[in-house]
mmCIF file of C-alpha atoms and ligand atoms in Angstrom:
data_model
loop_
_atom_site.group_PDB
_atom_site.id
_atom_site.type_symbol
_atom_site.label_atom_id
_atom_site.label_comp_id
_atom_site.label_asym_id
_atom_site.label_seq_id
_atom_site.Cartn_x
_atom_site.Cartn_y
_atom_site.Cartn_z
ATOM 1 C CA MET A 25 -6.615 23.353 -19.084
ATOM 2 C CA THR A 26 -7.428 21.185 -22.092
ATOM 3 C CA GLN A 27 -6.780 17.456 -22.012
ATOM 4 C CA GLU A 28 -3.638 17.872 -24.176
ATOM 5 C CA GLU A 29 -2.147 20.521 -21.884
ATOM 6 C CA LYS A 30 -2.402 18.324 -18.812
ATOM 7 C CA ILE A 31 0.743 16.691 -17.597
ATOM 8 C CA SER A 32 0.857 12.962 -18.057
ATOM 9 C CA PRO A 33 -0.426 10.959 -15.106
ATOM 10 C CA PRO A 34 1.584 8.212 -13.427
ATOM 11 C CA ARG A 35 0.843 4.665 -14.585
ATOM 12 C CA HIS A 36 -0.529 3.586 -11.237
ATOM 13 C CA ILE A 37 -2.448 5.771 -8.782
ATOM 14 C CA ALA A 38 -3.716 4.477 -5.436
ATOM 15 C CA ILE A 39 -6.331 6.229 -3.307
ATOM 16 C CA ILE A 40 -7.389 5.803 0.328
ATOM 17 C CA MET A 41 -11.051 6.791 -0.050
ATOM 18 C CA ASP A 42 -11.435 8.353 3.403
ATOM 19 C CA GLY A 43 -13.765 10.930 4.942
ATOM 20 C CA ASN A 44 -17.226 9.575 4.072
ATOM 21 C CA GLY A 45 -18.377 9.527 7.700
ATOM 22 C CA ARG A 46 -17.330 13.120 8.383
ATOM 23 C CA TRP A 47 -18.931 14.263 5.139
ATOM 24 C CA ALA A 48 -22.247 12.774 6.298
ATOM 25 C CA LYS A 49 -21.879 14.110 9.851
ATOM 26 C CA ASN A 50 -21.316 17.645 8.521
ATOM 27 C CA ARG A 51 -24.692 17.373 6.807
ATOM 28 C CA GLY A 52 -26.538 15.750 9.694
ATOM 29 C CA LEU A 53 -26.905 12.552 7.659
ATOM 30 C CA PRO A 54 -26.302 8.900 8.657
ATOM 31 C CA ARG A 55 -22.792 7.567 7.899
ATOM 32 C CA THR A 56 -24.192 5.300 5.184
ATOM 33 C CA ALA A 57 -25.246 8.393 3.211
ATOM 34 C CA GLY A 58 -21.572 9.369 3.248
ATOM 35 C CA HIS A 59 -20.610 5.977 1.840
ATOM 36 C CA ALA A 60 -23.214 6.354 -0.922
ATOM 37 C CA ALA A 61 -21.754 9.756 -1.799
ATOM 38 C CA GLY A 62 -18.275 8.188 -1.673
ATOM 39 C CA ALA A 63 -19.351 5.552 -4.204
ATOM 40 C CA GLU A 64 -20.500 8.378 -6.483
ATOM 41 C CA ALA A 65 -17.098 10.083 -6.180
ATOM 42 C CA PHE A 66 -15.415 6.788 -7.038
ATOM 43 C CA ARG A 67 -17.498 6.395 -10.232
ATOM 44 C CA LYS A 68 -16.444 9.859 -11.354
ATOM 45 C CA ILE A 69 -12.756 9.369 -10.551
ATOM 46 C CA ALA A 70 -12.561 5.936 -12.190
ATOM 47 C CA ASN A 71 -13.983 7.416 -15.411
ATOM 48 C CA TYR A 72 -11.622 10.343 -15.209
ATOM 49 C CA CYS A 73 -8.630 8.020 -14.739
ATOM 50 C CA ARG A 74 -9.657 6.157 -17.865
ATOM 51 C CA GLU A 75 -9.865 9.472 -19.785
ATOM 52 C CA LEU A 76 -6.408 10.439 -18.544
ATOM 53 C CA GLY A 77 -4.932 7.111 -19.565
ATOM 54 C CA VAL A 78 -4.039 5.896 -16.067
ATOM 55 C CA GLU A 79 -3.320 2.161 -16.379
ATOM 56 C CA TYR A 80 -3.985 1.078 -12.793
ATOM 57 C CA LEU A 81 -6.189 2.623 -10.121
ATOM 58 C CA THR A 82 -6.069 0.943 -6.717
ATOM 59 C CA VAL A 83 -8.717 2.021 -4.233
ATOM 60 C CA TYR A 84 -9.027 1.218 -0.541
ATOM 61 C CA ALA A 85 -12.729 0.493 -0.057
ATOM 62 C CA PHE A 86 -12.851 -1.645 3.130
ATOM 63 C CA SER A 87 -9.993 -2.568 5.439
ATOM 64 C CA THR A 88 -9.446 -5.627 7.649
ATOM 65 C CA GLU A 89 -9.940 -3.197 10.559
ATOM 66 C CA ASN A 90 -13.228 -1.734 9.313
ATOM 67 C CA TRP A 91 -15.171 -4.745 10.727
ATOM 68 C CA LYS A 92 -14.860 -2.948 14.093
ATOM 69 C CA ARG A 93 -17.606 -0.555 13.005
ATOM 70 C CA SER A 94 -21.268 -1.004 13.907
ATOM 71 C CA GLN A 95 -23.121 -3.853 12.269
ATOM 72 C CA GLU A 96 -25.420 -1.261 10.721
ATOM 73 C CA GLU A 97 -22.564 0.615 9.057
ATOM 74 C CA VAL A 98 -20.793 -2.559 7.855
ATOM 75 C CA SER A 99 -23.954 -3.982 6.310
ATOM 76 C CA GLY A 100 -24.705 -0.594 4.733
ATOM 77 C CA ILE A 101 -21.256 -0.575 3.098
ATOM 78 C CA MET A 102 -21.673 -4.184 1.888
ATOM 79 C CA ARG A 103 -25.098 -3.383 0.451
ATOM 80 C CA LEU A 104 -23.657 -0.398 -1.452
ATOM 81 C CA LEU A 105 -20.827 -2.569 -2.765
ATOM 82 C CA GLY A 106 -23.322 -5.113 -4.068
ATOM 83 C CA LEU A 107 -25.336 -2.367 -5.784
ATOM 84 C CA TYR A 108 -22.212 -0.870 -7.272
ATOM 85 C CA LEU A 109 -20.987 -4.221 -8.639
ATOM 86 C CA LYS A 110 -24.379 -5.006 -10.184
ATOM 87 C CA GLU A 111 -24.356 -1.622 -11.864
ATOM 88 C CA ALA A 112 -20.745 -2.134 -12.997
ATOM 89 C CA LEU A 113 -21.685 -5.483 -14.532
ATOM 90 C CA ARG A 114 -24.580 -3.826 -16.367
ATOM 91 C CA ASP A 115 -22.476 -0.904 -17.692
ATOM 92 C CA MET A 116 -19.334 -2.884 -18.327
ATOM 93 C CA ARG A 117 -19.127 -2.221 -22.056
ATOM 94 C CA LYS A 118 -19.593 1.511 -21.610
ATOM 95 C CA ASN A 119 -17.107 2.025 -18.770
ATOM 96 C CA ARG A 120 -14.426 -0.397 -19.961
ATOM 97 C CA VAL A 121 -13.114 -0.877 -16.449
ATOM 98 C CA ARG A 122 -11.231 -4.056 -15.668
ATOM 99 C CA PHE A 123 -11.902 -5.265 -12.136
ATOM 100 C CA CYS A 124 -9.453 -6.887 -9.764
ATOM 101 C CA PHE A 125 -9.923 -7.473 -6.047
ATOM 102 C CA PHE A 126 -7.225 -7.282 -3.386
ATOM 103 C CA GLY A 127 -8.073 -8.759 0.001
ATOM 104 C CA ASP A 128 -9.521 -11.806 1.716
ATOM 105 C CA LEU A 129 -12.874 -12.095 -0.021
ATOM 106 C CA THR A 130 -13.802 -15.295 1.842
ATOM 107 C CA LYS A 131 -15.131 -13.166 4.720
ATOM 108 C CA LEU A 132 -17.682 -11.480 2.445
ATOM 109 C CA SER A 133 -21.159 -12.872 1.867
ATOM 110 C CA PRO A 134 -21.359 -15.613 -0.804
ATOM 111 C CA LYS A 135 -23.534 -13.270 -2.903
ATOM 112 C CA LEU A 136 -20.934 -10.490 -2.835
ATOM 113 C CA GLN A 137 -18.104 -12.954 -3.536
ATOM 114 C CA LYS A 138 -19.983 -14.162 -6.581
ATOM 115 C CA LEU A 139 -20.453 -10.605 -7.859
ATOM 116 C CA CYS A 140 -16.725 -9.891 -7.381
ATOM 117 C CA LEU A 141 -15.776 -13.009 -9.304
ATOM 118 C CA GLN A 142 -18.247 -12.254 -12.063
ATOM 119 C CA ALA A 143 -17.027 -8.640 -12.395
ATOM 120 C CA GLN A 144 -13.425 -9.868 -12.535
ATOM 121 C CA GLU A 145 -14.150 -12.516 -15.177
ATOM 122 C CA GLU A 146 -16.377 -10.410 -17.416
ATOM 123 C CA SER A 147 -14.054 -7.392 -17.461
ATOM 124 C CA ALA A 148 -10.767 -9.206 -18.071
ATOM 125 C CA ASP A 149 -10.213 -7.598 -21.493
ATOM 126 C CA TYR A 150 -10.931 -3.964 -20.623
ATOM 127 C CA ASP A 151 -8.604 -0.955 -20.322
ATOM 128 C CA VAL A 152 -8.070 0.755 -16.999
ATOM 129 C CA GLN A 153 -7.490 -1.802 -14.240
ATOM 130 C CA VAL A 154 -9.253 -0.970 -10.991
ATOM 131 C CA ASN A 155 -7.904 -2.891 -8.026
ATOM 132 C CA PHE A 156 -10.648 -2.834 -5.438
ATOM 133 C CA CYS A 157 -9.222 -3.384 -1.941
ATOM 134 C CA LEU A 158 -11.942 -5.211 -0.012
ATOM 135 C CA ASN A 159 -11.300 -6.686 3.421
ATOM 136 C CA TYR A 160 -7.739 -5.692 2.612
ATOM 137 C CA GLY A 161 -4.905 -5.108 5.067
ATOM 138 C CA GLY A 162 -1.241 -4.694 4.161
ATOM 139 C CA ARG A 163 -0.199 -6.914 7.082
ATOM 140 C CA GLN A 164 -2.793 -9.574 6.256
ATOM 141 C CA GLU A 165 -1.523 -9.536 2.656
ATOM 142 C CA LEU A 166 2.036 -10.219 3.867
ATOM 143 C CA VAL A 167 0.866 -12.958 6.253
ATOM 144 C CA GLN A 168 -1.026 -14.803 3.504
ATOM 145 C CA ALA A 169 2.050 -14.430 1.238
ATOM 146 C CA ALA A 170 4.288 -15.945 3.952
ATOM 147 C CA GLN A 171 1.827 -18.805 4.474
ATOM 148 C CA ARG A 172 1.680 -19.607 0.769
ATOM 149 C CA PHE A 173 5.459 -19.418 0.407
ATOM 150 C CA ALA A 174 5.910 -21.733 3.395
ATOM 151 C CA ALA A 175 3.456 -24.187 1.824
ATOM 152 C CA ASP A 176 5.484 -24.153 -1.408
ATOM 153 C CA VAL A 177 8.658 -24.810 0.602
ATOM 154 C CA GLN A 178 6.964 -27.681 2.398
ATOM 155 C CA GLN A 179 6.006 -29.209 -0.939
ATOM 156 C CA GLY A 180 9.618 -28.921 -2.099
ATOM 157 C CA LEU A 181 8.792 -26.457 -4.896
ATOM 158 C CA VAL A 182 11.252 -23.829 -3.644
ATOM 159 C CA GLN A 183 14.040 -23.437 -1.065
ATOM 160 C CA PRO A 184 13.798 -20.736 1.668
ATOM 161 C CA GLN A 185 17.089 -19.124 0.568
ATOM 162 C CA GLU A 186 15.769 -18.784 -2.985
ATOM 163 C CA LEU A 187 13.220 -16.177 -1.882
ATOM 164 C CA THR A 188 13.828 -12.810 -3.572
ATOM 165 C CA GLU A 189 11.924 -9.519 -3.466
ATOM 166 C CA ASP A 190 10.357 -10.287 -6.849
ATOM 167 C CA MET A 191 9.341 -13.738 -5.697
ATOM 168 C CA LEU A 192 7.731 -12.354 -2.537
ATOM 169 C CA SER A 193 5.863 -9.794 -4.690
ATOM 170 C CA SER A 194 4.419 -12.651 -6.700
ATOM 171 C CA TYR A 195 2.633 -13.962 -3.592
ATOM 172 C CA LEU A 196 0.879 -10.618 -3.021
ATOM 173 C CA TYR A 197 -2.577 -9.656 -4.289
ATOM 174 C CA SER A 198 -0.795 -7.096 -6.493
ATOM 175 C CA LYS A 199 1.102 -9.776 -8.418
ATOM 176 C CA ASP A 200 1.802 -8.464 -11.963
ATOM 177 C CA VAL A 201 0.829 -4.877 -11.035
ATOM 178 C CA PRO A 202 3.641 -2.284 -10.913
ATOM 179 C CA ASP A 203 4.004 -0.412 -7.597
ATOM 180 C CA PRO A 204 1.927 2.778 -7.369
ATOM 181 C CA GLU A 205 3.940 5.909 -8.117
ATOM 182 C CA LEU A 206 1.364 8.067 -6.339
ATOM 183 C CA ILE A 207 -0.804 7.387 -3.278
ATOM 184 C CA ILE A 208 -3.473 9.956 -2.449
ATOM 185 C CA ARG A 209 -5.187 10.227 0.921
ATOM 186 C CA PRO A 210 -7.991 12.734 1.169
ATOM 187 C CA SER A 211 -9.775 13.577 4.482
ATOM 188 C CA GLY A 212 -6.858 15.312 6.188
ATOM 189 C CA GLU A 213 -5.501 12.177 7.935
ATOM 190 C CA LYS A 214 -1.791 11.610 7.437
ATOM 191 C CA ARG A 215 -1.266 7.892 7.872
ATOM 192 C CA THR A 216 -1.317 4.769 5.724
ATOM 193 C CA SER A 217 -3.857 2.796 7.824
ATOM 194 C CA ASN A 218 -2.380 -0.544 6.684
ATOM 195 C CA PHE A 219 -2.611 0.195 2.944
ATOM 196 C CA LEU A 220 -0.110 -1.316 0.443
ATOM 197 C CA LEU A 221 2.684 -1.656 3.010
ATOM 198 C CA TRP A 222 5.057 -3.510 0.671
ATOM 199 C CA GLN A 223 4.118 -1.791 -2.596
ATOM 200 C CA SER A 224 4.437 1.759 -1.202
ATOM 201 C CA ALA A 225 8.169 1.522 -0.421
ATOM 202 C CA TYR A 226 8.942 4.352 -2.882
ATOM 203 C CA SER A 227 5.494 5.796 -3.587
ATOM 204 C CA GLU A 228 4.914 9.526 -3.364
ATOM 205 C CA TYR A 229 2.177 10.364 -0.845
ATOM 206 C CA VAL A 230 -0.146 13.309 -1.376
ATOM 207 C CA PHE A 231 -2.378 14.106 1.613
ATOM 208 C CA MET A 232 -5.300 16.386 0.850
ATOM 209 C CA ASN A 233 -7.750 18.343 2.979
ATOM 210 C CA VAL A 234 -10.872 17.284 1.159
ATOM 211 C CA LEU A 235 -13.371 14.621 2.217
ATOM 212 C CA TRP A 236 -13.643 11.748 -0.274
ATOM 213 C CA PRO A 237 -17.273 12.432 -1.382
ATOM 214 C CA ASP A 238 -16.146 15.956 -2.395
ATOM 215 C CA PHE A 239 -13.090 14.686 -4.286
ATOM 216 C CA SER A 240 -13.314 15.846 -7.918
ATOM 217 C CA PRO A 241 -11.261 15.437 -11.114
ATOM 218 C CA GLU A 242 -9.682 18.836 -10.276
ATOM 219 C CA HIS A 243 -8.371 17.387 -7.004
ATOM 220 C CA LEU A 244 -6.845 14.519 -8.943
ATOM 221 C CA ASP A 245 -5.182 17.001 -11.337
ATOM 222 C CA GLU A 246 -3.820 18.842 -8.312
ATOM 223 C CA ALA A 247 -2.373 15.644 -6.813
ATOM 224 C CA ILE A 248 -0.767 14.694 -10.143
ATOM 225 C CA GLU A 249 0.784 18.159 -10.433
ATOM 226 C CA GLU A 250 2.141 17.847 -6.897
ATOM 227 C CA TYR A 251 3.545 14.411 -7.802
ATOM 228 C CA HIS A 252 5.405 15.920 -10.771
ATOM 229 C CA ARG A 253 6.979 18.550 -8.500
ATOM 230 C CA ARG A 254 8.566 15.834 -6.327
ATOM 231 C CA ASN A 255 12.138 14.759 -6.830
ATOM 232 C CA ARG A 256 12.193 10.963 -6.668
ATOM 233 C CA ARG A 257 15.641 9.678 -5.770
ATOM 234 C CA PHE A 258 15.056 6.008 -4.806
ATOM 235 C CA GLY A 259 18.008 6.214 -2.446
ATOM 236 C CA GLY A 260 20.361 7.731 -5.020
ATOM 237 C CA VAL A 261 21.475 11.348 -5.199
HETATM 238 C C1 LIG B 598 -13.892 5.822 4.412
HETATM 239 O O1 LIG B 598 -14.590 6.802 5.083
HETATM 240 C C2 LIG B 598 -14.742 4.632 4.071
HETATM 241 C C3 LIG B 598 -14.396 3.413 4.808
HETATM 242 C C4 LIG B 598 -13.436 3.290 5.659
HETATM 243 C C5 LIG B 598 -15.211 2.230 4.557
HETATM 244 P P1 LIG B 598 -14.795 6.742 6.654
HETATM 245 O O2 LIG B 598 -16.054 6.028 6.945
HETATM 246 O O3 LIG B 598 -13.584 6.246 7.335
HETATM 247 O O4 LIG B 598 -14.995 8.291 6.975
HETATM 248 P P2 LIG B 598 -14.465 9.058 8.252
HETATM 249 O O5 LIG B 598 -12.990 8.877 8.311
HETATM 250 O O6 LIG B 598 -15.162 8.460 9.442
HETATM 251 O O7 LIG B 598 -14.867 10.473 8.016
HETATM 252 C C1 LIG B 599 -8.791 3.601 5.790
HETATM 253 O O1 LIG B 599 -9.618 4.507 6.404
HETATM 254 C C2 LIG B 599 -9.583 2.502 5.144
HETATM 255 C C3 LIG B 599 -10.406 2.903 4.005
HETATM 256 C C4 LIG B 599 -10.503 4.105 3.494
HETATM 257 C C5 LIG B 599 -11.151 1.848 3.398
HETATM 258 P P1 LIG B 599 -10.024 4.383 7.951
HETATM 259 O O2 LIG B 599 -10.982 5.495 8.204
HETATM 260 O O3 LIG B 599 -10.474 3.015 8.266
HETATM 261 O O4 LIG B 599 -8.629 4.649 8.678
HETATM 262 P P2 LIG B 599 -8.325 5.225 10.138
HETATM 263 O O5 LIG B 599 -9.182 4.463 11.093
HETATM 264 O O6 LIG B 599 -8.658 6.672 10.113
HETATM 265 O O7 LIG B 599 -6.856 4.996 10.333
HETATM 266 MG MG1 LIG B 600 -11.909 7.177 8.036
#
């Protein structure tokens, strides 16, 4: 299929980048090797999304629950993130990716926090917006939104009964980002694992039997085609 023949992608695609550990295990490699291969798959898919004209790509990179893993695995993931961000800062002009971060970054090392901030600031004018979910949990996102709303009430800025769905959305990390039309989970698991709980109310889920490091542009095409076959009713008929 040529680029022109491809059906138009949704504006916002979200991906749960899962299956790195199994990919490594299948090859007799340490789990960190799977995460390195997963980072490679992400580079390819982010570029492909830009080519397709996707406006927002939200990726689940590290959840609030992933701290339960061994210290070795967690530090391996953090090291890879640091390397990736340094590389992204170097190649910023070429890739034209605009970085945003969803999650509680205060739990990351000061060095990594600085890289996140720098990537966000230096890429503010670029095209495809990549929302990197780091130490992200859908429940944690709602808790921090409730805390910030309560603080605004306490300061007399707003009344509790004035809270609307749009107002609540504005307290989320995804403020100003439209809800994802399509959420893809590779790896064969069929659950959300605390991803975008609020924003996914009417998203179409596509679950795929491929491990994230093996995920290719063809898999993304397949998911987009599947999305176009769905009949979205939003509660209507
Ligand atoms: C996803 O791959 C990456 C992270 C959660 C950080 P996994 O590491 O969960 O891979 P599996 O599910 O064990 O195969
Ligand atoms: C979800 O995958 C989180 C990320 C991909 C970052 P997990 O591997 O952590 O999810 P579970 O444990 O299978 O639900
Ligand atoms: Mg997993």
